[in-house]
Coordinates of C-alpha atoms in Angstrom, one line a residue:
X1 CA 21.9 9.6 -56.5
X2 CA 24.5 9.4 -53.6
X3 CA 22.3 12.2 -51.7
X4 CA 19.4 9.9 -52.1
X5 CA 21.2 6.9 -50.8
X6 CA 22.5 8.4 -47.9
X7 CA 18.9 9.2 -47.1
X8 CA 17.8 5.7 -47.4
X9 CA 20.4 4.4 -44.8
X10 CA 19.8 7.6 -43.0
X11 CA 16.4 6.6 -42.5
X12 CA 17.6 2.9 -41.9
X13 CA 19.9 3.5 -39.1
X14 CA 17.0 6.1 -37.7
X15 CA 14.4 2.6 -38.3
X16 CA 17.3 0.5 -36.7
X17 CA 17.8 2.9 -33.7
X18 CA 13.8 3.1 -33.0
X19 CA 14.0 -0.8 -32.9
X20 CA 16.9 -1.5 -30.6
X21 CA 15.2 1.1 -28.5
X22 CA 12.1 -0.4 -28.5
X23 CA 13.9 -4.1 -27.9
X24 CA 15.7 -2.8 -24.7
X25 CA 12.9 -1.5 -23.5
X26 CA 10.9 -4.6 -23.5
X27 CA 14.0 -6.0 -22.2
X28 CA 14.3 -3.7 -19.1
X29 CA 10.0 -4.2 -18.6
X30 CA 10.8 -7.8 -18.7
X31 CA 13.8 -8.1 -16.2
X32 CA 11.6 -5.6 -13.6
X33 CA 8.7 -8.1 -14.2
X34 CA 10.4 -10.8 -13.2
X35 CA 12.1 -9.4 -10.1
X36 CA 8.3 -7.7 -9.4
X37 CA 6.7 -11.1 -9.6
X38 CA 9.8 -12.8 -7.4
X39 CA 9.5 -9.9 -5.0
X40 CA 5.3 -10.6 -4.9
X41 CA 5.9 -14.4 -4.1
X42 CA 8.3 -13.5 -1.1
X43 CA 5.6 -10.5 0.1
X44 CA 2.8 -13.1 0.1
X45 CA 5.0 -16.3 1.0
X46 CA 3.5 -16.5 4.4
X47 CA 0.0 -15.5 3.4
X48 CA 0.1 -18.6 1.4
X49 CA 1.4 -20.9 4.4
X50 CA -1.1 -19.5 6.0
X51 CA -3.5 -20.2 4.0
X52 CA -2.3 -23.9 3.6
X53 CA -2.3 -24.8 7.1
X54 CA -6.0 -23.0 7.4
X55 CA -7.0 -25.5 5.0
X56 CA -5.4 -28.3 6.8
X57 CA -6.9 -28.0 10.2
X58 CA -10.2 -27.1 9.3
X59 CA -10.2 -30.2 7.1
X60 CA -8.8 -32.3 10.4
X61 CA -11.2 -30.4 12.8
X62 CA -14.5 -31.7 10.7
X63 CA -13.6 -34.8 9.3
X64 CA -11.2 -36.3 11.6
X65 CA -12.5 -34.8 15.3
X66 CA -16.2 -33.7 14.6
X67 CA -16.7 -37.0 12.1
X68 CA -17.9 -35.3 9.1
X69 CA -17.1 -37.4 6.1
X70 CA -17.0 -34.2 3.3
X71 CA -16.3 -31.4 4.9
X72 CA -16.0 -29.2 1.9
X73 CA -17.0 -26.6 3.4
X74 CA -14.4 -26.2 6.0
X75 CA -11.0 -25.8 4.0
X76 CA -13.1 -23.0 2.0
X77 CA -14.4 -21.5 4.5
X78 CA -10.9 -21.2 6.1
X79 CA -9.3 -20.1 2.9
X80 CA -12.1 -17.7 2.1
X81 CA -11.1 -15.7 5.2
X82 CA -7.3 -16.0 4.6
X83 CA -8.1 -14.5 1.2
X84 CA -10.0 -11.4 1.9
X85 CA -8.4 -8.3 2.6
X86 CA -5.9 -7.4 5.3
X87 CA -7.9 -5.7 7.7
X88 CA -11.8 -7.5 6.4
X89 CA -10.7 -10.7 7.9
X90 CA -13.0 -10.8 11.1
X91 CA -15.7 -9.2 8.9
X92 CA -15.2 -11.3 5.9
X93 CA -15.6 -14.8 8.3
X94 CA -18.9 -13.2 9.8
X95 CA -20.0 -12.6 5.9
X96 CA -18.5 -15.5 4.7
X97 CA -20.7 -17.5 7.4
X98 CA -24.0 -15.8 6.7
X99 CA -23.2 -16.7 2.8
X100 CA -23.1 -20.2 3.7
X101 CA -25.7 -20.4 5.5
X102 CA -28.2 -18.6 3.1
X103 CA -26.9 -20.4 0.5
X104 CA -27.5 -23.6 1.9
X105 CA -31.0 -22.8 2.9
X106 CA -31.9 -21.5 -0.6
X107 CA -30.3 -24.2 -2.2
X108 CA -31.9 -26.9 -0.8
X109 CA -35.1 -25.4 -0.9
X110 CA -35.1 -25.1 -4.8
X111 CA -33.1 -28.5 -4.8
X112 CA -36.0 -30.1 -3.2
X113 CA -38.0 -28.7 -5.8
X114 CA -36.7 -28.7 -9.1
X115 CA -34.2 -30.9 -8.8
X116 CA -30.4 -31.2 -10.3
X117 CA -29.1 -30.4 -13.4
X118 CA -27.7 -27.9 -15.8
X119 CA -30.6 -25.8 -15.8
X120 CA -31.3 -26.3 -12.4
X121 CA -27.9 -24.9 -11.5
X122 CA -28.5 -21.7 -13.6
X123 CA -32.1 -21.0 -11.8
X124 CA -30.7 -21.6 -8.3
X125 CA -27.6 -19.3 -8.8
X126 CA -29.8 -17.0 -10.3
X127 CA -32.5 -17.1 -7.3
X128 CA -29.7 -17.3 -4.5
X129 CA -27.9 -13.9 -6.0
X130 CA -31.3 -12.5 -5.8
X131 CA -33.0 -13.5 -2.7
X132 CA -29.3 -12.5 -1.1
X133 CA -29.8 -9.0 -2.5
X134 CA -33.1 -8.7 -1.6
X135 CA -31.8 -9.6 1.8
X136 CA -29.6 -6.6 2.0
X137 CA -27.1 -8.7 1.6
X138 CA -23.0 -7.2 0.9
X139 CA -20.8 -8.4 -2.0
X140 CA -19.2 -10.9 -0.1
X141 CA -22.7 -12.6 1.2
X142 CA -23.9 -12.7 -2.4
X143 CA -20.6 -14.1 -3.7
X144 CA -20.8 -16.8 -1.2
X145 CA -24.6 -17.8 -1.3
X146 CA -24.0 -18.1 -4.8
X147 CA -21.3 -20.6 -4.7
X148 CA -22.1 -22.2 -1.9
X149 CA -25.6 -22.6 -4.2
X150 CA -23.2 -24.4 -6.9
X151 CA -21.6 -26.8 -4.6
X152 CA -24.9 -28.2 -3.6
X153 CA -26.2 -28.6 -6.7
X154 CA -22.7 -29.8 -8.2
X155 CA -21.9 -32.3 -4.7
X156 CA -23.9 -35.7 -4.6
X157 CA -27.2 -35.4 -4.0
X158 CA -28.3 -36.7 0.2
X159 CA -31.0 -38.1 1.2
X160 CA -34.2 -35.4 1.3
X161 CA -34.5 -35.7 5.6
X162 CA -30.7 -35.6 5.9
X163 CA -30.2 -32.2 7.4
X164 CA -27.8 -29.4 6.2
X165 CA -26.3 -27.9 9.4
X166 CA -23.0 -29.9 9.1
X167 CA -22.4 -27.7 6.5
X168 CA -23.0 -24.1 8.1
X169 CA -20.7 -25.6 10.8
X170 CA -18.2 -26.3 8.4
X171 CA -18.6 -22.5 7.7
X172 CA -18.1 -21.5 11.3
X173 CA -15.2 -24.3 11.4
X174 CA -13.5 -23.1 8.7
X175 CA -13.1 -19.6 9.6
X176 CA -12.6 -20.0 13.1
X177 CA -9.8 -21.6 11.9
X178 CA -8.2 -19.3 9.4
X179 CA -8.6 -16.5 12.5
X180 CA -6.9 -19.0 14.6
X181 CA -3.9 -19.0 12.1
X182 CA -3.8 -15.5 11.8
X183 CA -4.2 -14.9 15.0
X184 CA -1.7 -17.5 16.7
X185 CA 0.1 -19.7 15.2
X186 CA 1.5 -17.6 11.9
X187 CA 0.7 -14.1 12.5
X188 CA 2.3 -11.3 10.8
X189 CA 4.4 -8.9 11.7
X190 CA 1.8 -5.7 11.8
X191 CA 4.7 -3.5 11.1
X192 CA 6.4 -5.2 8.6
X193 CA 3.0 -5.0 6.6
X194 CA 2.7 -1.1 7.0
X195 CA 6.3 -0.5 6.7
X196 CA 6.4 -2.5 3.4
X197 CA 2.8 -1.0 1.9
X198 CA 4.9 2.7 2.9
X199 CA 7.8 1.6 1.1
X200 CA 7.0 2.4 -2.2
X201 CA 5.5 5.6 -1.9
X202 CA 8.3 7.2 0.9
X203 CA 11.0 5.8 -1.4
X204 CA 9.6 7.5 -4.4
X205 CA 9.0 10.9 -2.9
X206 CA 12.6 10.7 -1.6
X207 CA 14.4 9.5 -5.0
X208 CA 12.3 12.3 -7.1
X209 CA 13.3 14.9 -4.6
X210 CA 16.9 14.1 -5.1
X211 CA 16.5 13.8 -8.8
X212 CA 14.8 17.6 -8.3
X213 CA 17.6 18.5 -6.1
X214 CA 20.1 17.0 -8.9
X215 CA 17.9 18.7 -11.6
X216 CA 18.3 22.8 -9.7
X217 CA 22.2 22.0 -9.3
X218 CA 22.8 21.2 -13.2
X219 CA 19.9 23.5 -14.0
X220 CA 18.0 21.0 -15.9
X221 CA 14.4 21.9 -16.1
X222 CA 13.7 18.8 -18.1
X223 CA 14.8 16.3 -15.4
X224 CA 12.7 17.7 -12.9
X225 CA 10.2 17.4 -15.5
X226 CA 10.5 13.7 -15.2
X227 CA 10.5 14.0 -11.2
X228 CA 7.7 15.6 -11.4
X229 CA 5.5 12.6 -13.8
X230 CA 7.0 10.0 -11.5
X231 CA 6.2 11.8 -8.3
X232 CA 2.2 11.5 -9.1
X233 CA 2.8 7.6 -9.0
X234 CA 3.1 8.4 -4.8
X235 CA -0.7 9.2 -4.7
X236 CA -1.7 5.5 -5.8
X237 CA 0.8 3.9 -3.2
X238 CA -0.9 6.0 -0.4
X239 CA -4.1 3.9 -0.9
X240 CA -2.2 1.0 -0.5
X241 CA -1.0 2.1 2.6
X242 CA -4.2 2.6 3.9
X243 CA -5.6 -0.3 3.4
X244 CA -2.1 -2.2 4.7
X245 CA -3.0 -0.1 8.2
X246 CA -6.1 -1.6 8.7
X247 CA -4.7 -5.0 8.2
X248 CA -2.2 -3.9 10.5
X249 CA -4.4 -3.1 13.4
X250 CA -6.5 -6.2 13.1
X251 CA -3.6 -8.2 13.2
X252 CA -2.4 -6.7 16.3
X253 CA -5.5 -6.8 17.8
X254 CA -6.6 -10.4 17.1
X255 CA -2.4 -11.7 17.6
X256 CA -1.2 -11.9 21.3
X257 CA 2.3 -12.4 20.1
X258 CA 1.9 -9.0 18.1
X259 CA 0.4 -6.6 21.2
X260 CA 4.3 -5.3 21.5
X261 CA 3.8 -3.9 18.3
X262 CA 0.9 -1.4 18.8
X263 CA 2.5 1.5 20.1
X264 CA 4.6 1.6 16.8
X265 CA 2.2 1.1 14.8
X266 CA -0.1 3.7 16.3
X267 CA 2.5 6.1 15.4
X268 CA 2.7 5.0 12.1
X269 CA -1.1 5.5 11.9
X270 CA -1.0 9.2 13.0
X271 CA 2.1 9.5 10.9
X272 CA 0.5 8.0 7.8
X273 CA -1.7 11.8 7.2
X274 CA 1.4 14.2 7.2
X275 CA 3.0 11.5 4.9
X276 CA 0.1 12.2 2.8
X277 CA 0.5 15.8 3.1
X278 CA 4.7 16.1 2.4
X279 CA 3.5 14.3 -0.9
X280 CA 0.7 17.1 -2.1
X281 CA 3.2 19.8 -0.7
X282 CA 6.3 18.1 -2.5
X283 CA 4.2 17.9 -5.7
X284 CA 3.6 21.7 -5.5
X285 CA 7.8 22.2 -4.6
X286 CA 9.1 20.2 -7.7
X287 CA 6.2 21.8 -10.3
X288 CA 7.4 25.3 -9.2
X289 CA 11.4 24.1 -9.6
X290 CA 10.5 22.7 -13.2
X291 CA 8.7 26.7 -13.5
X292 CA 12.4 28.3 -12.1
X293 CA 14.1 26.2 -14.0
X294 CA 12.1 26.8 -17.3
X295 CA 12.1 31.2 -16.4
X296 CA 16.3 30.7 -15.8
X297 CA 15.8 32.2 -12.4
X298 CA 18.8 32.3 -10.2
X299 CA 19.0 29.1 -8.5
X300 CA 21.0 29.1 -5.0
X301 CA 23.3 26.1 -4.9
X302 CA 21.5 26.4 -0.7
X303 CA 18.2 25.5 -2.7
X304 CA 19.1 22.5 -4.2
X305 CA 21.0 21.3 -0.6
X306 CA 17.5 22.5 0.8
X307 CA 15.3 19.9 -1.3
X308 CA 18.5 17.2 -1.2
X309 CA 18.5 17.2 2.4
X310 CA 14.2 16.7 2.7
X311 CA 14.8 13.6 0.8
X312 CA 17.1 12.2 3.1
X313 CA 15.0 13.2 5.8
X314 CA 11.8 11.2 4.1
X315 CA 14.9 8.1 4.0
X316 CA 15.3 8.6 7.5
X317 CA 11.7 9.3 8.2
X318 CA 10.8 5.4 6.8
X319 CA 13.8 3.9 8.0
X320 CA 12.9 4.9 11.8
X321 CA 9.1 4.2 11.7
X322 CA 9.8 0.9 10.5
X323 CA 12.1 0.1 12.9
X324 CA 9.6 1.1 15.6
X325 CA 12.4 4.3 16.6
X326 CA 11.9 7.3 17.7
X327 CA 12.7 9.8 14.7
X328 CA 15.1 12.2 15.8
X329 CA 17.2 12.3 13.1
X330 CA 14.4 12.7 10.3
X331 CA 13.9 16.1 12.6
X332 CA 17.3 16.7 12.8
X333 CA 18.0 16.9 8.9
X334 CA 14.7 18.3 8.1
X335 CA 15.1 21.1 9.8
X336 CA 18.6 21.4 8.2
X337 CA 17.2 21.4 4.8
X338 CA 15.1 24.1 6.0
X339 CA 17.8 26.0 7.4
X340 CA 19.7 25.8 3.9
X341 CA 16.2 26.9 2.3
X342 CA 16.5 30.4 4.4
X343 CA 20.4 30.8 2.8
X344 CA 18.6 30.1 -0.6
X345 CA 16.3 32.8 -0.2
X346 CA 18.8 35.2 1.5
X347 CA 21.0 34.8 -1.4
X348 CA 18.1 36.1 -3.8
X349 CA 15.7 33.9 -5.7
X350 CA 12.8 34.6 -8.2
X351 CA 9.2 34.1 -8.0
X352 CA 8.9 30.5 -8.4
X353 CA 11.9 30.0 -6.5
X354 CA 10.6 31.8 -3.8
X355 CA 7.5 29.2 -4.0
X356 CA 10.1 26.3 -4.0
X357 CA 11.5 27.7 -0.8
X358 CA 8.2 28.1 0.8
X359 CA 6.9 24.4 0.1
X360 CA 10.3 23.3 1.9
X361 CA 9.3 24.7 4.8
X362 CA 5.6 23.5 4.4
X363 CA 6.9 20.2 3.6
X364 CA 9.4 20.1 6.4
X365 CA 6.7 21.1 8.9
X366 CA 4.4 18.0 7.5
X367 CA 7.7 15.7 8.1
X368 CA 7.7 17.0 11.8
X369 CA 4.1 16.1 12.6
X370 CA 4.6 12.6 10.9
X371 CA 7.9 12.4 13.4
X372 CA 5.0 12.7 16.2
X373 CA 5.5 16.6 16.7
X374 CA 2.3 19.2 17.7
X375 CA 1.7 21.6 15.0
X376 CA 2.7 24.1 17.3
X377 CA 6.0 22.9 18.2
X378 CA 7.0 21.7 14.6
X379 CA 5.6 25.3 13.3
X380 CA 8.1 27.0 16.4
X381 CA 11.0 24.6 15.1
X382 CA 10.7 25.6 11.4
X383 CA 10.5 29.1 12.4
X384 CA 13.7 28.8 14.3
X385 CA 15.5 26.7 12.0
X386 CA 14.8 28.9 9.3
X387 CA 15.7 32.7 10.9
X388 CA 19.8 33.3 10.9
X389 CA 19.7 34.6 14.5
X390 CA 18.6 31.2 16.1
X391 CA 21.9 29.9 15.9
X392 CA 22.3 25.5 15.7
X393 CA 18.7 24.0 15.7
X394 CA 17.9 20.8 17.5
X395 CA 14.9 18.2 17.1
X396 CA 12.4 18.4 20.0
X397 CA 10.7 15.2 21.6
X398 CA 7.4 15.2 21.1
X399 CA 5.0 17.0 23.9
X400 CA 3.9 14.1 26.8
X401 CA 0.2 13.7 26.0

């Protein structure tokens, strides 16, 4: 009887465990929400005044200059721009435009003949979308010429001779005017847009590196383990960046006030693909420490200073390409990690361990070319940092082009 109810609170305490578990959990998810969601507002903070004071002019510039007494068209127009994608703005006011203006012709075309009404609305939506396709039309154009379609047939209803242009000049109004935002009076910072879209994925790579670093010290195979799961999250935050380079260009192309800022950002550019790289190759390093681990091969305390010191030098390598620097000292302590990866394998290491030493030195040769390095010259450094003989090893300018 007493065996059977320490069972039952046995299992209780196991049920009670499992819940508390479970509630601070959701706790946790909800507290990093909420900073998420308060970190999202102050990311896209001036996007929104941007957007606001788009709105604003374009309204002033039709109504109040050119004299047109409902320029709808304009503040969407202007917000429609300021919407689309960093990077698709110039392209996304040409489309945007074209929308418009098929819309508008469409539109009043089947107006004209059927009329307004519910029904009406569905056939003209309908015919726009398709007409647009037919047109060759992109997503954008269709999008537009279809709701440009609905406002004409939702708006008040002008007389049959009145004409339509206002309307496609609104259009042009409109996102002459969100360019004009972006472009001088609020633009963005070009590298404070790639440097924050690089954030997540350099900061990643650098943390799970020190956790696999952390993981070969205390020979814990099942911590590198998790390294490894949240080291594939880095993938999905390079498409990001990407996408936050392109924006970055076109802002420092349209923005005057941002032309200082494209010889920094072209390095970031060129940097961005060896980024990529040190990520695959890290990937590879931390799999075969989770395999060393797992076998019980020795494990040179050197090996774990080896990956330890690459993740200071991806730290270093974000740090100076945001500030616009020159990155000498994410050369100076990559190369040291290699350096400590040649004592590893001196000291003796297994198979896998071997492989961990060699994706050091790959990955320490794809942090050299993101520093602005020639294959060549980071390939001579590694080899140099690496061999005993070569005595202190020092971080090389890049080759004048």
């Amino acid at each position: 009887m007493e065996s059977a109810r320490n069972k039952v609170r046995s299992a209780a305490d196991l049920d009670s465990e499992r819940v508390n578990h479970v509630v601070s959990e959701l706790s946790e998810r909800s507290k990093t929400t909420v900073h998420d969601r308060v970190q999202a507002v102050r990311a896209n903070f001036v996007l929104a005044l941007q957007a606001g004071v788009a709105a604003l002019l374009a309204w002033f510039v039709s109504h109040d200059i050119l004299g047109n007494p409902d320029p709808v068209f304009a503040p969407i127009s202007a917000v429609g721009t300021l919407a689309s994608s960093l990077g698709q703005r110039l392209r996304r006011t040409i489309e945007l435009i074209l929308g418009v203006a098929v819309g508008i012709g469409i539109g009043d075309l089947l107006v004209i003949l059927v009329g307004h009404g519910a029904w009406q609305l569905g056939v003209i939506v309908t015919l726009s979308i398709i007409v647009t396709i037919f047109l060759g039309g992109s997503v954008a154009v269709v999008t537009q010429a279809a709701a440009t379609a609905v406002l004409l047939v939702a708006l008040p209803p002008k007389p049959m001779m009145d004409p339509e242009f206002p309307r496609v000049i609104d259009a042009l109004i409109g996102g002459g005017v969100g360019l004009a935002v972006v472009a001088l009076l609020l633009p963005l910072n070009p590298l404070r847009i790639v440097d924050r879209a690089a954030r997540p994925a350099l900061e990643t790579l650098a943390e799970q590196l020190t956790v696999t670093a952390d993981a070969l010290a205390e020979h814990d195979p099942h911590r590198a383990s998790t390294a490894l799961e949240r080291l594939r999250r880095v993938e999905e935050y390079m498409d990001g960046l990407q996408d936050a380079l392109e924006g970055g260009r076109e802002t420092a192309t349209l923005a005057p006030a941002r032309w200082n800022r494209r010889r920094a950002l072209t390095r970031y550019a060129e940097s961005a693909e060896y980024i990529n790289h040190a990520v695959h190759n890290s990937g590879v390093l931390v799999r075969r420490a989770v395999t060393a681990l797992e076998d019980d091969e020795p494990i040179p305390a050197a090996m774990a200073s080896a990956v330890r010191q690459l993740a200071d030098a991806v730290r270093l390598l974000h740090q100076e390409l945001g500030a616009g620097l020159e990155p000498e000292a994410a050369r100076e302590r990559v190369l040291r990690a290699v350096t400590a990866a040649g004592r590893a394998y001196n000291e003796g290491v297994g198979f896998s361990g071997s492989v961990v030493i060699a994706q050091v030195r790959t990955t320490a040769s794809d942090v050299l070319r993101a520093t602005g390095l020639e294959r060549t010259e980071a390939n001579r450094l590694v080899r140099r940092a690496v061999s005993p003989q070569a005595g202190p090893t020092h971080a090389a300018r890049p080759a004048a082009h």
